[in-house]
Amino acid sequence: MRTLGQFYPVGSPLHDLDARAKILAVAVLAVGLFLVDSLIGFLVVGVALAACVAVSRVPTTVFSGFLRPVLPIVAATALFQAFFSREGRILVEWGFVEVRDEGLMLAAFLASRILLLVGAAGLLTATTSPLALADGVEDLLSPLKKLRFPVHEVAMMMSIALRFVPTLAEEAGRITRAQAARGASFSEGGLWKRARAMLPVLVPLTVGAFRRADELAEAMESRGYRGGEGRTRYREARFGPGDWLAPVLAAVVMVVAVSL
């Protein structure tokens, strides 16, 4: 199963777009989602995102894998919002728990925002290689170099973090399967018992992450990496007229969604 942050190499118009164009489009969508205040508006954004997934040729099974890990968080936050909101007309009352129409609406808004944001971020990482994504972030933040902000180092850390996400997910899966083969159960008992059952997974996973970080640091030092000073790129990305289409279309979609 593919996870958020994993690149899916396939030929598509979205893959061919400049990374900066896609980053700007996702940034426009992220800002606009906090201005949308209607379910129809969220539906418009969802349809636009589904169209982008179709154009990207990323299989729906892969795209759903980006959303699946956040579903429990979305469900928990939405239920909390629905049950403990004190605004609107009461629909269901059970003890100290009240379900109000305004709470349900806010829960739907919250769930829609999270899912659409994660979906857009997943599509960005699925259609953009980590190196291109890091270069795009570095180019967009390049004006901050005048303020002595470590732009290259921040972009490099982001690229490494994205690369480690699928690696750690695969390693966690292997450790979990190994523990299950030894009789460990991660779904039985209460919350505290299940949390204790995860310790045999978290400890070796953390140790493995530090080991990989040390190996990566040694490899970078042995190759003479000293940050962004004096570094050049093998390929220089060029922002063509067609690349402006992505952020412009994203802005149009968000204007329509906000106005509904």
GROMACS .gro file of C-alpha atoms in nm, residues 14 32 43 53 60 89 92 101 139 152 155-156 213 215 249 259:
model
   16
   14LEU     CA    1   0.024   1.656  -1.403
   32GLY     CA    2  -0.928   2.876  -0.006
   43LEU     CA    3  -1.834   1.945  -0.342
   53VAL     CA    4  -0.667   1.246  -1.002
   60THR     CA    5  -0.781   0.531  -0.725
   89ARG     CA    6  -3.108   2.339   1.716
   92VAL     CA    7  -3.070   1.429   1.945
  101ASP     CA    8  -2.768   2.077   1.346
  139ASP     CA    9   1.292   2.826  -0.569
  152HIS     CA   10   1.832   2.508   0.075
  155ALA     CA   11   1.413   2.214   0.129
  156MET     CA   12   1.663   1.932   0.179
  213ALA     CA   13   1.956   0.888   0.975
  215GLU     CA   14   2.386   0.621   0.767
  249LEU     CA   15  -0.733   2.706  -1.245
  259SER     CA   16  -1.891   3.225  -0.372
   0.00000   0.00000   0.00000
